[in-house]
Amino acid sequence: MASPTERKHRTQAERSERTRELLLDATIECLVELGYARTTVQEICQRAGLSRGAQQHHFTTKAELMTSALEHLFKRLAEEILTATAELPEGPERIEAGIDLLWRAYSGTLSTAAVELWVAARTDPELRRTLLPVDRALGHATLEFYRSLMDTEVDDDRLKTLVLLTVNLVRGLALDAMIGGEERRRAALLDEWKTLVASQFGRR
């Protein structure tokens, strides 16, 4: 049986983790609703129901908080993708279904929050420095996801090129959706890309 001290420490750790989650979720909410320029630490704390002191205990700078929030969202989506991968069909349809899965995951909240931070990072060196590792992790996870879609050996350089093309296509289409582009056109472009990928890397 755990001692009173162990139970107390465990409770404190759980409370600390819960505080972090409240701050990170509130940050994403602000980025999506208000944009980076209008997102303030004060607004984040207010939405999270926490004090500035609680925020500063976990995140010393705004850039650290913003980047951690994006990483938090990315990890959550990555877990959802990993779970969904097990349900993808076998055969030629697997790659196309996988691209659809990536599009759904990366074109929603994640894309909106990421675009806000990428644009801001252009003129904010601190934000850019903290954001780059998260962006690389996103690319690495996408690469591993693509590997899981294929049952034949694929040249690593070709696969990396495919991943970069897909990620940049998805980012561009997501941005098009944000500014009110035509949904039918986005769907047609995504379908064309799935056909091209399947013809080059499809399971045989």
CSV table of C-alpha atoms in Angstrom, one decimal:
chain,number,residue,atom,x,y,z
A,1,MET,CA,0.0,0.0,0.0
A,2,ALA,CA,1.3,3.5,-0.9
A,3,SER,CA,2.3,5.7,2.0
A,4,PRO,CA,0.5,9.0,2.7
A,5,THR,CA,3.6,10.8,1.3
A,6,GLU,CA,3.5,8.7,-1.9
A,7,ARG,CA,-0.2,9.4,-2.3
A,8,LYS,CA,0.4,13.1,-1.8
A,9,HIS,CA,3.3,13.2,-4.3
A,10,ARG,CA,1.2,11.4,-6.9
A,11,THR,CA,-1.7,13.8,-6.4
A,12,GLN,CA,0.7,16.8,-6.8
A,13,ALA,CA,2.0,15.3,-10.0
A,14,GLU,CA,-1.5,14.7,-11.3
A,15,ARG,CA,-2.5,18.2,-10.5
A,16,SER,CA,0.6,19.6,-12.2
A,17,GLU,CA,-0.1,17.6,-15.3
A,18,ARG,CA,-3.7,18.8,-15.3
A,19,THR,CA,-2.6,22.4,-15.0
A,20,ARG,CA,-0.3,21.9,-18.0
A,21,GLU,CA,-3.1,20.4,-20.1
A,22,LEU,CA,-5.5,23.3,-19.2
A,23,LEU,CA,-2.9,25.8,-20.3
A,24,LEU,CA,-2.0,24.0,-23.5
A,25,ASP,CA,-5.7,23.4,-24.5
A,26,ALA,CA,-6.5,27.1,-23.8
A,27,THR,CA,-3.5,28.1,-25.9
A,28,ILE,CA,-4.7,26.1,-28.9
A,29,GLU,CA,-8.2,27.5,-28.5
A,30,CYS,CA,-6.9,31.0,-28.5
A,31,LEU,CA,-4.7,30.5,-31.5
A,32,VAL,CA,-7.5,29.0,-33.5
A,33,GLU,CA,-10.1,31.6,-32.4
A,34,LEU,CA,-8.0,34.8,-32.1
A,35,GLY,CA,-4.8,34.2,-34.1
A,36,TYR,CA,-1.3,34.6,-32.8
A,37,ALA,CA,-1.2,38.4,-32.7
A,38,ARG,CA,-4.3,38.6,-30.5
A,39,THR,CA,-3.4,35.7,-28.2
A,40,THR,CA,-2.0,36.9,-24.9
A,41,VAL,CA,-0.8,35.0,-21.9
A,42,GLN,CA,-3.5,36.8,-19.9
A,43,GLU,CA,-6.2,35.6,-22.2
A,44,ILE,CA,-4.8,32.0,-22.1
A,45,CYS,CA,-4.8,32.0,-18.2
A,46,GLN,CA,-8.3,33.4,-18.1
A,47,ARG,CA,-9.6,30.7,-20.3
A,48,ALA,CA,-7.7,28.0,-18.4
A,49,GLY,CA,-9.0,29.4,-15.1
A,50,LEU,CA,-5.5,29.7,-13.8
A,51,SER,CA,-3.2,32.5,-12.5
A,52,ARG,CA,-0.2,34.0,-14.2
A,53,GLY,CA,1.9,32.4,-11.5
A,54,ALA,CA,0.7,29.0,-12.4
A,55,GLN,CA,1.5,29.6,-16.0
A,56,GLN,CA,5.0,30.9,-15.3
A,57,HIS,CA,5.7,27.9,-13.1
A,58,HIS,CA,5.3,25.6,-16.2
A,59,PHE,CA,6.3,27.9,-19.1
A,60,THR,CA,8.7,30.7,-18.6
A,61,THR,CA,8.1,32.4,-22.0
A,62,LYS,CA,5.2,32.8,-24.4
A,63,ALA,CA,7.2,31.1,-27.2
A,64,GLU,CA,7.7,28.0,-25.0
A,65,LEU,CA,4.0,27.9,-24.1
A,66,MET,CA,3.0,28.3,-27.8
A,67,THR,CA,5.3,25.6,-29.0
A,68,SER,CA,4.4,23.2,-26.2
A,69,ALA,CA,0.8,23.7,-27.1
A,70,LEU,CA,1.4,22.7,-30.7
A,71,GLU,CA,3.5,19.7,-29.6
A,72,HIS,CA,0.7,18.7,-27.3
A,73,LEU,CA,-1.9,18.8,-30.1
A,74,PHE,CA,0.4,17.0,-32.5
A,75,LYS,CA,1.0,14.2,-30.0
A,76,ARG,CA,-2.7,13.8,-29.5
A,77,LEU,CA,-3.4,13.6,-33.2
A,78,ALA,CA,-0.4,11.2,-33.8
A,79,GLU,CA,-2.0,8.8,-31.2
A,80,GLU,CA,-5.3,9.0,-33.1
A,81,ILE,CA,-3.6,8.3,-36.4
A,82,LEU,CA,-1.7,5.4,-34.9
A,83,THR,CA,-4.9,3.9,-33.7
A,84,ALA,CA,-6.7,4.5,-37.0
A,85,THR,CA,-3.9,2.9,-39.0
A,86,ALA,CA,-4.8,-0.5,-37.7
A,87,GLU,CA,-8.2,-0.2,-39.3
A,88,LEU,CA,-6.9,0.9,-42.8
A,89,PRO,CA,-7.8,-1.5,-45.6
A,90,GLU,CA,-5.2,-3.8,-47.2
A,91,GLY,CA,-4.4,-3.8,-50.8
A,92,PRO,CA,-4.1,-0.8,-53.3
A,93,GLU,CA,-6.7,1.2,-51.3
A,94,ARG,CA,-4.4,1.4,-48.3
A,95,ILE,CA,-2.3,4.3,-49.5
A,96,GLU,CA,-5.3,6.4,-50.6
A,97,ALA,CA,-7.1,5.8,-47.3
A,98,GLY,CA,-3.9,6.7,-45.5
A,99,ILE,CA,-3.6,10.0,-47.3
A,100,ASP,CA,-7.2,10.8,-46.4
A,101,LEU,CA,-6.4,10.1,-42.8
A,102,LEU,CA,-3.4,12.5,-42.9
A,103,TRP,CA,-5.6,15.1,-44.5
A,104,ARG,CA,-8.3,14.9,-41.8
A,105,ALA,CA,-5.7,15.0,-39.0
A,106,TYR,CA,-3.5,17.8,-40.3
A,107,SER,CA,-6.0,20.1,-42.0
A,108,GLY,CA,-8.1,20.9,-39.0
A,109,THR,CA,-7.1,22.5,-35.7
A,110,LEU,CA,-3.5,21.4,-36.0
A,111,SER,CA,-3.1,23.2,-39.3
A,112,THR,CA,-4.8,26.4,-38.1
A,113,ALA,CA,-2.6,26.6,-35.0
A,114,ALA,CA,0.5,25.6,-36.9
A,115,VAL,CA,0.0,28.2,-39.6
A,116,GLU,CA,-0.4,30.9,-37.0
A,117,LEU,CA,2.9,30.0,-35.3
A,118,TRP,CA,4.8,29.5,-38.6
A,119,VAL,CA,3.9,32.9,-39.8
A,120,ALA,CA,4.8,34.5,-36.5
A,121,ALA,CA,8.1,32.6,-36.4
A,122,ARG,CA,9.2,34.4,-39.5
A,123,THR,CA,9.9,37.5,-37.4
A,124,ASP,CA,10.3,36.0,-34.0
A,125,PRO,CA,13.7,34.2,-33.6
A,126,GLU,CA,12.8,32.7,-30.2
A,127,LEU,CA,9.6,31.2,-31.5
A,128,ARG,CA,11.3,29.9,-34.6
A,129,ARG,CA,14.0,28.3,-32.5
A,130,THR,CA,11.5,26.4,-30.3
A,131,LEU,CA,9.2,25.6,-33.2
A,132,LEU,CA,11.6,23.9,-35.5
A,133,PRO,CA,12.1,20.7,-33.5
A,134,VAL,CA,8.3,20.2,-33.3
A,135,ASP,CA,8.0,20.7,-37.0
A,136,ARG,CA,10.8,18.1,-37.6
A,137,ALA,CA,9.0,15.7,-35.3
A,138,LEU,CA,5.9,16.1,-37.4
A,139,GLY,CA,7.8,15.3,-40.5
A,140,HIS,CA,9.4,12.3,-38.9
A,141,ALA,CA,6.1,10.9,-37.7
A,142,THR,CA,4.6,11.4,-41.2
A,143,LEU,CA,7.6,9.5,-42.7
A,144,GLU,CA,7.0,6.6,-40.4
A,145,PHE,CA,3.3,6.6,-41.1
A,146,TYR,CA,4.0,6.3,-44.8
A,147,ARG,CA,6.4,3.4,-44.2
A,148,SER,CA,3.5,1.6,-42.4
A,149,LEU,CA,1.4,1.9,-45.5
A,150,MET,CA,3.7,0.0,-47.8
A,151,ASP,CA,4.7,-3.7,-47.8
A,152,THR,CA,7.5,-3.4,-50.3
A,153,GLU,CA,10.9,-1.9,-49.9
A,154,VAL,CA,11.0,1.8,-51.0
A,155,ASP,CA,14.1,3.8,-51.6
A,156,ASP,CA,14.4,6.1,-48.5
A,157,ASP,CA,15.2,9.2,-50.5
A,158,ARG,CA,12.1,8.7,-52.7
A,159,LEU,CA,10.0,8.1,-49.6
A,160,LYS,CA,11.3,11.3,-48.0
A,161,THR,CA,10.5,13.2,-51.2
A,162,LEU,CA,7.0,11.8,-51.2
A,163,VAL,CA,6.5,12.8,-47.6
A,164,LEU,CA,7.7,16.3,-48.2
A,165,LEU,CA,5.5,16.7,-51.2
A,166,THR,CA,2.5,15.4,-49.2
A,167,VAL,CA,3.1,17.6,-46.2
A,168,ASN,CA,3.5,20.7,-48.3
A,169,LEU,CA,0.4,19.8,-50.4
A,170,VAL,CA,-1.7,19.3,-47.3
A,171,ARG,CA,-0.4,22.6,-45.8
A,172,GLY,CA,-1.2,24.4,-49.0
A,173,LEU,CA,-4.7,22.9,-49.2
A,174,ALA,CA,-5.4,23.6,-45.6
A,175,LEU,CA,-4.4,27.3,-46.1
A,176,ASP,CA,-6.7,27.4,-49.1
A,177,ALA,CA,-9.5,26.1,-46.9
A,178,MET,CA,-8.8,28.8,-44.3
A,179,ILE,CA,-9.1,31.7,-46.8
A,180,GLY,CA,-12.3,30.3,-48.3
A,181,GLY,CA,-11.1,28.4,-51.3
A,182,GLU,CA,-13.4,26.0,-53.2
A,183,GLU,CA,-13.9,22.7,-51.4
A,184,ARG,CA,-14.5,20.8,-54.7
A,185,ARG,CA,-11.2,22.0,-56.1
A,186,ARG,CA,-9.3,20.9,-53.0
A,187,ALA,CA,-11.0,17.5,-53.1
A,188,ALA,CA,-10.1,17.1,-56.8
A,189,LEU,CA,-6.4,18.0,-56.1
A,190,LEU,CA,-6.2,15.6,-53.2
A,191,ASP,CA,-7.8,12.8,-55.3
A,192,GLU,CA,-5.3,13.4,-58.1
A,193,TRP,CA,-2.4,13.2,-55.6
A,194,LYS,CA,-3.7,9.9,-54.2
A,195,THR,CA,-3.8,8.5,-57.7
A,196,LEU,CA,-0.3,9.6,-58.4
A,197,VAL,CA,1.1,8.2,-55.1
A,198,ALA,CA,-0.8,4.9,-55.5
A,199,SER,CA,0.5,4.4,-59.0
A,200,GLN,CA,4.1,4.9,-57.9
A,201,PHE,CA,4.1,3.3,-54.4
A,202,GLY,CA,0.9,1.2,-54.3
A,203,ARG,CA,1.0,-2.2,-52.8
A,204,ARG,CA,1.2,-4.9,-55.5
